[in-house]
Coordinates of C-alpha atoms in Angstrom, one line a residue:
M116 CA -8.4 -27.7 -21.3
R117 CA -5.2 -25.9 -22.4
V118 CA -2.0 -25.4 -20.4
I119 CA 1.3 -23.9 -21.3
T120 CA 4.1 -26.4 -21.1
F121 CA 7.9 -26.0 -21.3
Q122 CA 8.8 -29.1 -23.2
E123 CA 12.6 -28.5 -23.0
P124 CA 14.8 -25.4 -23.0
G125 CA 13.6 -23.1 -25.7
R126 CA 10.5 -25.1 -26.7
V127 CA 7.0 -24.2 -25.5
S128 CA 3.8 -25.8 -26.4
V129 CA 0.1 -25.4 -25.5
S130 CA -0.9 -28.8 -24.3
L131 CA -4.2 -30.3 -23.2
E132 CA -4.9 -31.7 -19.7
S133 CA -8.0 -33.1 -18.2
P134 CA -10.0 -30.8 -15.9
A135 CA -9.5 -31.5 -12.2
E136 CA -12.3 -33.0 -10.1
L137 CA -14.1 -30.5 -7.8
V138 CA -13.5 -31.7 -4.2
P139 CA -14.9 -30.5 -0.9
G140 CA -13.6 -27.1 0.1
S141 CA -12.7 -26.0 -3.4
V142 CA -13.9 -23.9 -6.3
R143 CA -13.4 -24.2 -10.0
V144 CA -11.9 -21.1 -11.6
R145 CA -12.0 -20.3 -15.3
T146 CA -8.9 -18.3 -16.2
L147 CA -9.3 -14.9 -17.9
Y148 CA -5.8 -13.6 -17.6
S149 CA -2.4 -14.9 -16.6
G150 CA 0.7 -12.7 -16.3
V151 CA 4.2 -13.8 -17.1
S152 CA 6.9 -13.2 -14.5
A153 CA 9.6 -12.8 -17.0
G154 CA 12.6 -13.2 -14.7
T155 CA 11.5 -16.5 -13.1
E156 CA 9.9 -18.0 -16.2
L157 CA 12.8 -17.3 -18.4
T158 CA 14.9 -19.4 -16.1
A159 CA 12.6 -22.3 -17.0
Y160 CA 12.5 -21.4 -20.7
R161 CA 16.3 -21.1 -20.9
G162 CA 17.0 -24.1 -18.6
T163 CA 19.0 -22.0 -16.0
N164 CA 16.6 -22.4 -13.1
P165 CA 18.5 -24.0 -10.1
Y166 CA 15.7 -26.4 -9.5
L167 CA 16.5 -28.1 -12.8
T168 CA 20.0 -29.1 -11.8
R169 CA 19.9 -29.1 -8.0
K170 CA 17.6 -30.6 -5.4
W171 CA 16.1 -28.2 -2.8
D172 CA 16.0 -29.8 0.6
T173 CA 13.1 -28.1 2.3
E174 CA 14.0 -29.3 5.8
R175 CA 17.7 -28.4 5.7
R176 CA 17.1 -25.4 3.4
L177 CA 20.0 -26.4 1.2
F178 CA 20.5 -27.1 -2.5
L179 CA 22.0 -30.5 -2.9
E180 CA 23.1 -32.8 -5.7
G181 CA 20.1 -34.0 -7.6
Q182 CA 17.1 -32.5 -9.4
T183 CA 13.9 -30.8 -8.0
H184 CA 12.0 -30.3 -11.3
A185 CA 12.4 -31.9 -14.7
Y186 CA 11.0 -31.2 -18.2
P187 CA 8.2 -31.1 -19.3
L188 CA 7.2 -28.3 -16.9
S189 CA 3.4 -27.6 -17.1
G190 CA 1.4 -24.8 -15.6
W191 CA 4.2 -22.5 -14.5
G192 CA 3.1 -19.0 -13.7
Y193 CA 1.9 -17.3 -10.5
Q194 CA -0.2 -14.3 -11.6
E195 CA -3.7 -15.4 -12.5
V196 CA -7.2 -13.9 -12.6
G197 CA -10.3 -15.8 -13.3
E198 CA -14.1 -16.3 -12.7
V199 CA -15.4 -18.7 -10.1
V200 CA -17.7 -21.0 -12.2
E201 CA -18.4 -23.8 -9.7
A202 CA -18.2 -24.3 -6.0
A203 CA -18.3 -27.4 -3.8
P204 CA -21.5 -27.7 -1.7
D205 CA -19.6 -26.8 1.4
V206 CA -18.2 -23.5 0.0
A207 CA -19.9 -20.1 0.5
E208 CA -17.0 -17.9 -0.3
P209 CA -15.9 -16.9 -2.9
P210 CA -19.3 -17.1 -4.6
V211 CA -19.9 -18.4 -8.1
G212 CA -19.6 -15.5 -10.6
S213 CA -17.0 -13.6 -8.6
L214 CA -13.7 -12.5 -10.1
V215 CA -10.7 -13.6 -8.1
W216 CA -6.9 -13.4 -8.3
G217 CA -4.5 -16.1 -7.2
I218 CA -1.9 -18.6 -8.3
W219 CA -2.8 -21.7 -10.4
G220 CA -0.5 -21.4 -13.4
H221 CA -0.9 -20.8 -17.1
R222 CA -3.9 -23.0 -17.6
A223 CA -7.5 -22.4 -18.8
E224 CA -9.1 -23.5 -15.5
A225 CA -8.2 -24.9 -12.1
V226 CA -9.7 -26.3 -9.0
V227 CA -8.4 -24.2 -6.1
P228 CA -9.0 -24.5 -2.3
A229 CA -11.5 -21.8 -1.4
E230 CA -9.4 -20.8 1.6
K231 CA -6.6 -19.8 -0.8
L232 CA -8.9 -17.2 -2.4
A233 CA -10.1 -15.6 0.8
G234 CA -9.8 -11.9 0.4
H235 CA -8.9 -12.2 -3.3
I236 CA -12.2 -11.1 -4.8
L237 CA -11.9 -8.1 -7.1
P238 CA -14.3 -5.3 -6.2
P239 CA -17.0 -4.2 -8.7
G240 CA -15.7 -2.1 -11.5
A241 CA -12.1 -3.1 -11.0
D242 CA -10.1 -3.9 -14.1
P243 CA -9.5 -7.6 -13.9
V244 CA -6.1 -7.4 -15.6
A245 CA -4.9 -5.6 -12.5
G246 CA -5.2 -8.8 -10.6
V247 CA -2.2 -10.3 -12.4
F248 CA 0.0 -7.9 -10.5
A249 CA -0.8 -9.2 -7.0
R250 CA 2.2 -11.4 -6.7
V251 CA 4.8 -9.2 -8.4
G252 CA 3.5 -6.3 -6.3
A253 CA 4.0 -8.3 -3.2
I254 CA 7.6 -9.1 -4.3
A255 CA 8.2 -5.4 -4.7
L256 CA 6.6 -4.5 -1.4
N257 CA 8.7 -7.2 0.3
A258 CA 11.9 -5.6 -1.0
V259 CA 10.8 -2.2 0.2
H260 CA 10.1 -3.6 3.6
A261 CA 13.5 -5.3 3.7
A262 CA 15.1 -2.0 2.8
D263 CA 13.6 -0.5 6.0
V264 CA 12.8 2.8 4.3
H265 CA 12.3 5.8 6.4
L266 CA 10.9 9.2 5.6
G267 CA 13.5 11.3 3.9
D268 CA 15.8 8.3 3.0
Q269 CA 17.7 8.4 -0.3
V270 CA 17.0 5.2 -2.1
A271 CA 18.5 3.9 -5.3
I272 CA 16.5 1.3 -7.2
F273 CA 18.4 -0.7 -9.8
G274 CA 16.3 -2.2 -12.6
Q275 CA 13.0 -0.7 -13.7
G276 CA 11.1 -3.7 -15.0
V277 CA 7.7 -4.3 -13.6
I278 CA 8.9 -5.2 -10.1
G279 CA 11.4 -2.3 -10.0
L280 CA 8.8 0.2 -11.1
L281 CA 6.4 -1.0 -8.4
A282 CA 9.2 -0.9 -5.8
T283 CA 9.9 2.7 -7.0
R284 CA 6.3 3.7 -6.4
M285 CA 6.0 2.1 -3.0
A286 CA 9.3 3.4 -1.8
V287 CA 8.1 6.9 -2.8
L288 CA 4.8 6.2 -0.9
S289 CA 7.0 5.2 2.1
G290 CA 8.6 8.7 2.1
A291 CA 11.8 8.0 0.2
R292 CA 13.5 10.1 -2.4
V293 CA 14.2 7.6 -5.2
V294 CA 16.8 7.5 -7.9
A295 CA 15.8 4.9 -10.5
A296 CA 18.5 3.3 -12.6
D297 CA 18.0 1.3 -15.8
A298 CA 19.3 1.1 -19.4
I299 CA 15.9 1.5 -21.2
P300 CA 14.7 5.1 -21.7
D301 CA 11.0 4.2 -21.8
R302 CA 11.3 2.5 -18.4
L303 CA 13.1 5.5 -16.9
E304 CA 10.3 7.7 -18.2
L305 CA 7.8 5.4 -16.4
A306 CA 9.9 5.6 -13.3
R307 CA 9.5 9.4 -13.2
K308 CA 5.8 8.9 -13.6
F309 CA 5.9 6.5 -10.7
G310 CA 7.5 9.2 -8.5
A311 CA 11.3 8.8 -8.9
A312 CA 13.0 12.1 -8.1
E313 CA 15.8 11.4 -10.5
T314 CA 16.6 8.7 -13.1
F315 CA 19.9 7.5 -14.4
D316 CA 20.7 5.7 -17.6
V317 CA 23.3 3.1 -16.7
R318 CA 24.7 3.2 -20.2
S319 CA 26.0 6.7 -19.5
G320 CA 28.3 5.9 -16.6
S321 CA 28.5 4.8 -13.0
V322 CA 25.4 5.2 -10.8
A323 CA 27.6 5.0 -7.7
E324 CA 29.8 7.9 -8.8
F325 CA 26.7 9.9 -9.8
L326 CA 25.1 9.4 -6.4
R327 CA 28.2 10.2 -4.4
K328 CA 28.5 13.5 -6.2
R329 CA 24.9 14.4 -5.7
I330 CA 23.9 13.0 -2.4
E331 CA 27.1 11.5 -0.9
G332 CA 25.7 8.0 -1.7
A333 CA 22.3 6.4 -1.1
D334 CA 21.1 5.3 2.3
T335 CA 19.7 2.1 0.8
A336 CA 19.8 0.4 -2.6
I337 CA 17.3 -2.1 -3.9
E338 CA 18.7 -4.3 -6.7
L339 CA 16.0 -5.8 -9.0
S340 CA 17.8 -6.3 -12.3
G341 CA 19.0 -9.8 -11.4
N342 CA 22.4 -8.9 -12.8
H343 CA 25.5 -9.4 -10.7
L344 CA 27.1 -6.3 -12.2
G345 CA 24.0 -4.4 -11.1
L346 CA 24.4 -5.8 -7.6
Q347 CA 28.0 -4.7 -7.5
E348 CA 27.1 -1.2 -8.5
A349 CA 24.3 -1.1 -5.9
I350 CA 26.9 -2.1 -3.3
R351 CA 29.2 0.8 -4.5
S352 CA 26.3 3.2 -4.4
V353 CA 25.4 3.2 -0.7
R354 CA 27.0 5.2 2.1
K355 CA 29.2 3.6 4.8
G356 CA 27.0 1.2 6.8
G357 CA 24.2 1.4 4.1
R358 CA 22.0 -1.4 3.2
V359 CA 21.6 -3.2 -0.2
V360 CA 18.5 -5.4 -0.7
A361 CA 19.3 -8.1 -3.3
A362 CA 15.8 -8.9 -4.7
G363 CA 16.7 -10.1 -8.2
F364 CA 16.8 -13.7 -9.2
Y365 CA 20.5 -14.1 -9.9
Q366 CA 21.7 -17.0 -12.1
G367 CA 24.9 -18.9 -12.1
D368 CA 28.2 -17.7 -10.6
G369 CA 28.5 -14.2 -9.3
I370 CA 30.8 -12.9 -11.9
G371 CA 31.5 -9.2 -11.4
L372 CA 31.1 -9.1 -7.6
R373 CA 34.2 -7.6 -6.0
L374 CA 33.4 -8.2 -2.3
G375 CA 36.9 -7.1 -1.1
E376 CA 36.3 -3.5 -2.3
E377 CA 33.4 -1.2 -1.3
F378 CA 31.4 -4.0 0.3
H379 CA 34.2 -4.8 2.7
H380 CA 35.5 -1.2 3.3
N381 CA 32.1 0.5 3.7
Q382 CA 30.7 -2.3 5.9
V383 CA 27.7 -2.6 3.6
Q384 CA 24.7 -4.6 4.8
L385 CA 23.6 -7.1 2.2
V386 CA 20.0 -8.4 2.7
S387 CA 18.3 -11.0 0.5
S388 CA 14.6 -10.5 -0.3
Q389 CA 12.6 -13.4 -1.7
I390 CA 8.8 -13.9 -1.8
G391 CA 9.1 -17.3 0.1
G392 CA 8.9 -15.2 3.3
V393 CA 9.1 -11.7 4.8
A394 CA 12.0 -10.0 6.5
S395 CA 12.7 -11.8 9.8
W396 CA 12.2 -8.7 11.9
L397 CA 8.7 -8.3 10.5
A398 CA 7.5 -11.9 10.6
H399 CA 5.5 -11.4 13.7
R400 CA 3.3 -8.9 11.9
W401 CA 3.6 -9.6 8.2
D402 CA 3.3 -12.6 5.9
V403 CA 3.2 -13.1 2.1
E404 CA -0.6 -13.1 2.1
R405 CA -0.7 -9.7 3.8
L406 CA 1.8 -8.3 1.3
Q407 CA -0.4 -9.4 -1.6
R408 CA -3.6 -8.0 -0.1
T409 CA -1.9 -4.7 0.9
F410 CA -0.6 -4.3 -2.6
M411 CA -4.0 -4.9 -4.2
E412 CA -5.6 -2.4 -1.8
L413 CA -3.1 0.2 -3.0
V414 CA -4.1 -0.6 -6.6
H415 CA -7.9 -0.4 -5.8
R416 CA -7.4 2.9 -4.0
G417 CA -5.5 4.3 -7.0
E418 CA -2.2 4.8 -5.1
V419 CA -0.4 2.4 -7.5
E420 CA -1.4 2.5 -11.2
V421 CA -0.6 -0.7 -13.0
G422 CA -2.4 -0.1 -16.3
D423 CA 0.6 1.4 -18.0
L424 CA 2.7 -1.7 -17.2
V425 CA 0.9 -4.0 -19.6
T426 CA 2.6 -3.9 -22.9
H427 CA 1.4 -7.2 -24.5
L428 CA -2.0 -9.0 -24.3
V429 CA -1.4 -12.3 -26.1
P430 CA -3.8 -15.2 -26.7
V431 CA -2.5 -18.3 -25.0
E432 CA -2.3 -20.1 -28.4
K433 CA 0.7 -17.9 -29.2
A434 CA 2.6 -18.8 -26.0
A435 CA 5.6 -20.1 -28.0
E436 CA 6.0 -16.8 -29.9
A437 CA 5.5 -14.9 -26.7
F438 CA 8.3 -16.6 -24.8
D439 CA 10.6 -16.2 -27.9
L440 CA 9.8 -12.5 -27.9
I441 CA 10.6 -12.1 -24.1
D442 CA 13.8 -14.2 -24.5
K443 CA 15.2 -12.4 -27.5
H444 CA 13.7 -8.9 -27.1
Q445 CA 13.3 -8.5 -23.4
S446 CA 13.7 -4.7 -23.5
E447 CA 10.5 -4.5 -25.7
V448 CA 8.3 -6.3 -23.1
L449 CA 7.3 -4.9 -19.8
Q450 CA 4.3 -7.0 -18.7
L451 CA 3.1 -9.7 -21.0
V452 CA -0.3 -11.2 -20.1
F453 CA -1.9 -14.3 -21.7
T454 CA -5.6 -14.2 -22.4
F455 CA -7.7 -17.3 -22.1
E456 CA -11.2 -16.2 -23.2
E457 CA -11.2 -18.4 -26.3
S458 CA -9.2 -21.3 -24.7
R459 CA -11.6 -23.9 -23.3

């Protein structure tokens, strides 16, 4: 069966790997769609991911000298939808024939523990492509939770890619008045459709100065561009004692951060949000699984519309061209989804 492999920085192939053996407690899932998480996967494509040059010590929770992953990297990706085509004798749920969402990478099929798919069955009539948004939706919801949004809060959201747009929508659902910032007009238009009260084209000037003139600064900012300059502007945009949620995947040194200025003088709270866990003050009630299911419930109820976010449906055979497009023309791609129907 076929699997997308990063052979080395800038080189992608569609390789063959042997199907895994069905073991007790598992199901075989045949992939229909697999979404690309552009931010994370570009770090593998470009060779900038910290796991490639540093070793992550899971016990001490430190990056140390060494290497966690090495090329070739096969089956990256964490936004898959497929059909259960076989189940071990001891498995009743999910049943054969059901459509499920989960994480098994960009591969044509996978053997997945049935317990990992509990609660992941798409309801009848649901668009299966919507399932590729479960994980990125959870990332966005995690950031909104970390922002501790209250009814009437003024929230600035920097970066209106897929996760930023979903965060905009869920912050609005939480009662916030959102100002959405980006450099791509089409994304700002989508942000308005997702409920942003105002949008700001960052090419036209300073978001922080705009916000301080209009609303005396935001109560909270969520930074999702993954750009250190965006994080610096988010810090500048909040009121004294305001909170900034840094939810982008920042690469390299923090060039552009001026922590002796607004961050220091306005006593800004800087909170990291990452899908490896939930905000510490919510951990007794929430976990990542609940985030994912909650997001998908919002989609199924029609409270979050994800259909407009898919800009490219690409056969897996064209994976190399797809990653080249995302790398060189990122502004043209919102959500790229690989299709696997013909890839067996």
